[in-house]
Amino acid sequence: MKALFYIIIGVALMVVCWQLVKLLGLTKKENQTATPKENDINGKLMLVLMTFIYVLMVLSLWGTREVLLPQLGASEEAYHIDLLFKYSMALILVVQFILQALIFWFTFKYRGTEGRKAYFFADSHKLEMWWTITPAVVLAGMIIYGLWTWNQVMDASDAENPLIIELYAKQFQWEARYAGDDNTLGNANVRFIEGTNTMGVDMSDKNAADDIALAPNPETFLKELHLPKGRTVIFKLRSQDVLHSAYMPHFRAQMNCVPGMVTQIKYTPSVTTEEMRAYPDTKTKFENINALRKSQGKEEVEFDYLLLCNKICGASHYNMQLKIIVEEEADFNKWLKTQKTLAESL
Amino acid sequence: MSDHHHKETFVTKYIFSQDHKMIAKQYLITGMIMGIIGIFMSMLFRLQLAYPGESFGIIEAFLGEGGEGGVMTPDMYLALVTIHGTIMVFFVLTAGLSGTFSNLLIPLQIGARDMASGFLNMLSYWMFFLSSVIMVLSLFVTTGPASAGWTIYPPLSALPQAMPGSGVGMTLWLVSMAVFIASSLLGSLNYIVTVLNLRTKGMKMTRLPLTIWAFFITAIIGVISFPVLLSAALLLIFDRSFGTSFYLSDIFIAGEVLHYKGGSPILFEHLFWFLGHPEVYIILLPALGLTSEVIATNARKPIFGYRAMIASIIAIAFLSTIVWGHHMFVTGMNPFLGSVFTFTTLLIAIPSAVKAFNYITTLWRGNLQLNPAMMFSIGLVSTFITGGLTGLILGDSGLDINVHDTMFVVAHFHLVMGVSAIFGMFAGVYHWFPKMYGRMMNKDLGYLHFWLTAISAYGVFFPMHFTGLAGLPRRYYNNTAFPIFDDLLAINVVITIFALIGGFAQLIFLANFFISIKKGPKAPQNPWKSNTLEWTAPVEHMHGNWPGEIPHVERWPYDYSKTDANGELWGGQDFTPQNVPIREGEEVF
């Protein structure tokens, strides 16, 4: 019933809007097409809109510089992606700036006036040739550079001694399994899920016994995925129920987890958590965040790498996360030693 | 036509009408009602995003149990984004836009008495109406409407255990879409046949207005791609109801292993996007077609590069069917396929750029009549460029990795196809309202509507790119679970404020539209001094469109401001309708 009340308000607003127009005598206009005066006002206002768009662009670029991800990508692959991104973004901004200026300037400059005669200009093969070829050449460059980058990021075939980690997604949490001493993951399938074997590892597979399932940190009771700096990590992704997506924005990495198959993504972490915390962008961002949190009466936080779910997966999709810790390889190896293998834990 | 003097009853005239003009109006009104629902939903979930956890009376009033205490539940949030997407993409921008203007303009602009099959046309509308009713009814089932996102990827959409919306709500969604697709196919076949067979004497394909070219090519893409979505939906129905495993395999949910084995969700993604991407152009091309006509008429200039425009429509249509994989770079699809799709995707920027340049050149040295329709068309060119350019980032597989499924994507597609297409639709309504209702809409309300809408569209979607670049995923109920997103709250508030302004601004349009139908000043026959054939038909609607013979076409539709050898306007006026014979000494285009 309350909904009806809101609908009536909406209708009433519409009627008010029309009555105002009637009161102002605006309905009696004889002239159907825009008058020179209307052309003049709206042509000038178009320049205002252009200014608004430019101001919005600058404000968005400048105003969000402290909230974006840290400039420093946390993996070797991120370097390639970020460079391609910078070039593409620069190109886009230049084109955007010029084309918007042309649209709104022409609209303003050629707004209809009494004496103006439009110029009959139907075709120019030379012009059209130019603006077909120019984008074609620019895009050819973007395609070649883009595909080169794509191969750099996706091709894991020449990785030396990669670390194999399985990420296992389910509503609404992440699990992980390190491949252990043989660096080969034991087979797994949901049909083997039983009791504490929550990832469904086939324990009859000889590669399974030395696998290490990520256990919660005994102090925080939270799972923390440890990664070594400087060693390529190949993630094998699986899902238990619906689609999920392992999104690690600081490493510029993302891949879906698909039930029934194993997907893969790799990267080489290049910045430890400690180094990233000390990086100026990160420091500024977290100073701002903590100031904000303080004003809301929340506890302070410090930077951590994150794995987020980025494919709609159900009610708690918005809170499906895993903390990632990047550390020096020696520290990583020390930590890994403290973890129990499946043979010990199951 | 023998049925000129046929007596019409209320039912055959207003309800089961076979007249293309009435069907167009039916499409428009139905599309507008769906649009009100869709836009209103977005205003509700924008409230949640800017003020997470705060209580709003309006949320409780409309969402019932899903908004108990004035705060929506996560399930309700996902339901709202899902149905908002479905309604806006299919019901407003496919049926509401293309259905309205294809029906209205194809017979009138090519010089035909009606569509090739009036009966199929009526059937097409009523199936659309039925599917709208089913979709709206699905909002009221106790487990909630479909909530798996408008892309309804299985297994989420296939398993009621995964989310409540995947129960009855999802079944109704699928039934509604199946009926919708049938409606769309009937409509499209009719458009194609009509354009090919019923053009008046002299209306060669190379003399068709660009609107008709856009509708014609759109109908062809629809016929090619919609059946694939139908098959995807049917297989999903099988998986859901009859235990097959087309899309499902190795699933453990709610404490038990399900029997499915051997299927692949990626198969569904391929089938879905084989429609899904062409769908973007099914939405956009008609809007661009309407814009071409509105810009040429109001610039008092021929559209620049008529043939290049046709060629780019065809190129876009062709490419649109081979780029769907760019929605799937990070789904586990083979990276080599990703390379192929990057290549084809970036190619599509070339015809799009040609179109944008041609619009801008059309504005150059014109005598711009800034009517509300023209304002929206210029707005379309602007948002089409702003939104289109970020496509270069998303279409590049390497860059897509990090922005895939973030708010960056949401900002991109809303600008390039949402806002652009809606602007095209508004331009169409303002421009052809006199043709539809024989009356004029109020210009001042039109201007007010444009300014509020344009400002808020940019205000909503421009800053949204940057929340995506900060790593914020889409379809997040709130972002308070991650401290790294805490500092995005201020941007979210700004976006929501603009969204509310933009939403309320549509009331101005609705008031203008509905009251002008009754109270607007009577329209002259050719209010915008346009060249195309629809303006040679009488203002009062009649069966068969023209009394007596259908006018013959003697020239292309863009002879605006054409001058003779002495530099004087031909005939002393700046337009020459298509049915005026070529004069002696006149150059022909």
mmCIF file of N, CA and C in Angstrom, chain A residues 2 21 27 29 50 71 88 104 108 116 124 160 166 172 181 185-186 237 245 256 263 269-270 276 323:
data_model
loop_
_atom_site.group_PDB
_atom_site.id
_atom_site.type_symbol
_atom_site.label_atom_id
_atom_site.label_comp_id
_atom_site.label_asym_id
_atom_site.label_seq_id
_atom_site.Cartn_x
_atom_site.Cartn_y
_atom_site.Cartn_z
ATOM 1 N N LYS A 2 1.979 1.160 0.794
ATOM 2 C CA LYS A 2 2.882 2.304 0.839
ATOM 3 C C LYS A 2 3.464 2.568 -0.545
ATOM 4 N N VAL A 21 4.499 24.500 -16.698
ATOM 5 C CA VAL A 21 4.723 24.903 -18.081
ATOM 6 C C VAL A 21 3.527 25.698 -18.596
ATOM 7 N N THR A 27 3.050 26.629 -23.503
ATOM 8 C CA THR A 27 2.413 25.675 -24.422
ATOM 9 C C THR A 27 1.867 26.347 -25.673
ATOM 10 N N LYS A 29 3.254 28.099 -27.952
ATOM 11 C CA LYS A 29 4.187 28.429 -29.023
ATOM 12 C C LYS A 29 3.645 28.038 -30.391
ATOM 13 N N MET A 50 30.021 20.700 -22.550
ATOM 14 C CA MET A 50 31.388 20.287 -22.874
ATOM 15 C C MET A 50 32.307 20.582 -21.690
ATOM 16 N N GLN A 71 50.120 2.317 -8.131
ATOM 17 C CA GLN A 71 50.722 2.330 -9.470
ATOM 18 C C GLN A 71 51.625 1.123 -9.712
ATOM 19 N N SER A 88 47.446 2.883 -23.977
ATOM 20 C CA SER A 88 46.075 2.870 -24.472
ATOM 21 C C SER A 88 45.278 4.028 -23.879
ATOM 22 N N PHE A 104 31.046 19.525 -29.710
ATOM 23 C CA PHE A 104 30.361 20.620 -29.039
ATOM 24 C C PHE A 104 30.709 21.970 -29.654
ATOM 25 N N PHE A 108 27.956 24.495 -31.221
ATOM 26 C CA PHE A 108 27.854 25.899 -30.821
ATOM 27 C C PHE A 108 28.029 26.820 -32.019
ATOM 28 N N ARG A 116 21.713 31.913 -41.748
ATOM 29 C CA ARG A 116 22.737 30.915 -42.055
ATOM 30 C C ARG A 116 22.267 29.925 -43.121
ATOM 31 N N SER A 124 33.218 12.977 -49.451
ATOM 32 C CA SER A 124 34.594 13.297 -49.811
ATOM 33 C C SER A 124 35.402 12.035 -49.618
ATOM 34 N N GLU A 160 60.558 -21.302 -15.303
ATOM 35 C CA GLU A 160 61.532 -22.196 -14.695
ATOM 36 C C GLU A 160 61.091 -22.551 -13.280
ATOM 37 N N GLU A 166 46.942 -24.918 -6.176
ATOM 38 C CA GLU A 166 45.545 -25.018 -6.590
ATOM 39 C C GLU A 166 44.709 -24.053 -5.751
ATOM 40 N N PHE A 172 31.002 -19.625 0.272
ATOM 41 C CA PHE A 172 31.556 -18.388 -0.206
ATOM 42 C C PHE A 172 32.931 -18.245 0.407
ATOM 43 N N ASP A 181 56.392 -31.521 -2.292
ATOM 44 C CA ASP A 181 57.767 -31.778 -2.724
ATOM 45 C C ASP A 181 57.870 -32.165 -4.198
ATOM 46 N N LEU A 185 50.238 -31.714 -8.380
ATOM 47 C CA LEU A 185 49.018 -31.829 -7.581
ATOM 48 C C LEU A 185 48.419 -33.220 -7.760
ATOM 49 N N GLY A 186 47.964 -33.814 -6.684
ATOM 50 C CA GLY A 186 47.229 -35.065 -6.801
ATOM 51 C C GLY A 186 45.869 -34.803 -7.436
ATOM 52 N N LEU A 237 42.966 -23.593 -11.091
ATOM 53 C CA LEU A 237 41.739 -23.177 -10.415
ATOM 54 C C LEU A 237 40.620 -24.191 -10.610
ATOM 55 N N SER A 245 35.358 -16.337 -9.693
ATOM 56 C CA SER A 245 36.513 -15.826 -10.420
ATOM 57 C C SER A 245 37.560 -15.371 -9.425
ATOM 58 N N ASN A 256 38.580 -17.298 -14.174
ATOM 59 C CA ASN A 256 37.384 -17.911 -13.605
ATOM 60 C C ASN A 256 37.668 -19.313 -13.078
ATOM 61 N N THR A 263 41.134 -24.535 -14.674
ATOM 62 C CA THR A 263 41.643 -23.415 -15.469
ATOM 63 C C THR A 263 42.979 -22.982 -14.880
ATOM 64 N N PRO A 269 55.241 -13.036 -8.559
ATOM 65 C CA PRO A 269 55.162 -11.917 -7.617
ATOM 66 C C PRO A 269 56.506 -11.199 -7.558
ATOM 67 N N SER A 270 56.472 -9.875 -7.547
ATOM 68 C CA SER A 270 57.743 -9.142 -7.582
ATOM 69 C C SER A 270 57.860 -8.133 -6.451
ATOM 70 N N MET A 276 55.285 -3.433 -0.416
ATOM 71 C CA MET A 276 54.113 -2.740 -0.928
ATOM 72 C C MET A 276 53.535 -1.807 0.138
ATOM 73 N N LYS A 323 43.233 -13.577 2.047
ATOM 74 C CA LYS A 323 44.388 -12.687 2.188
ATOM 75 C C LYS A 323 45.605 -13.351 1.548
#
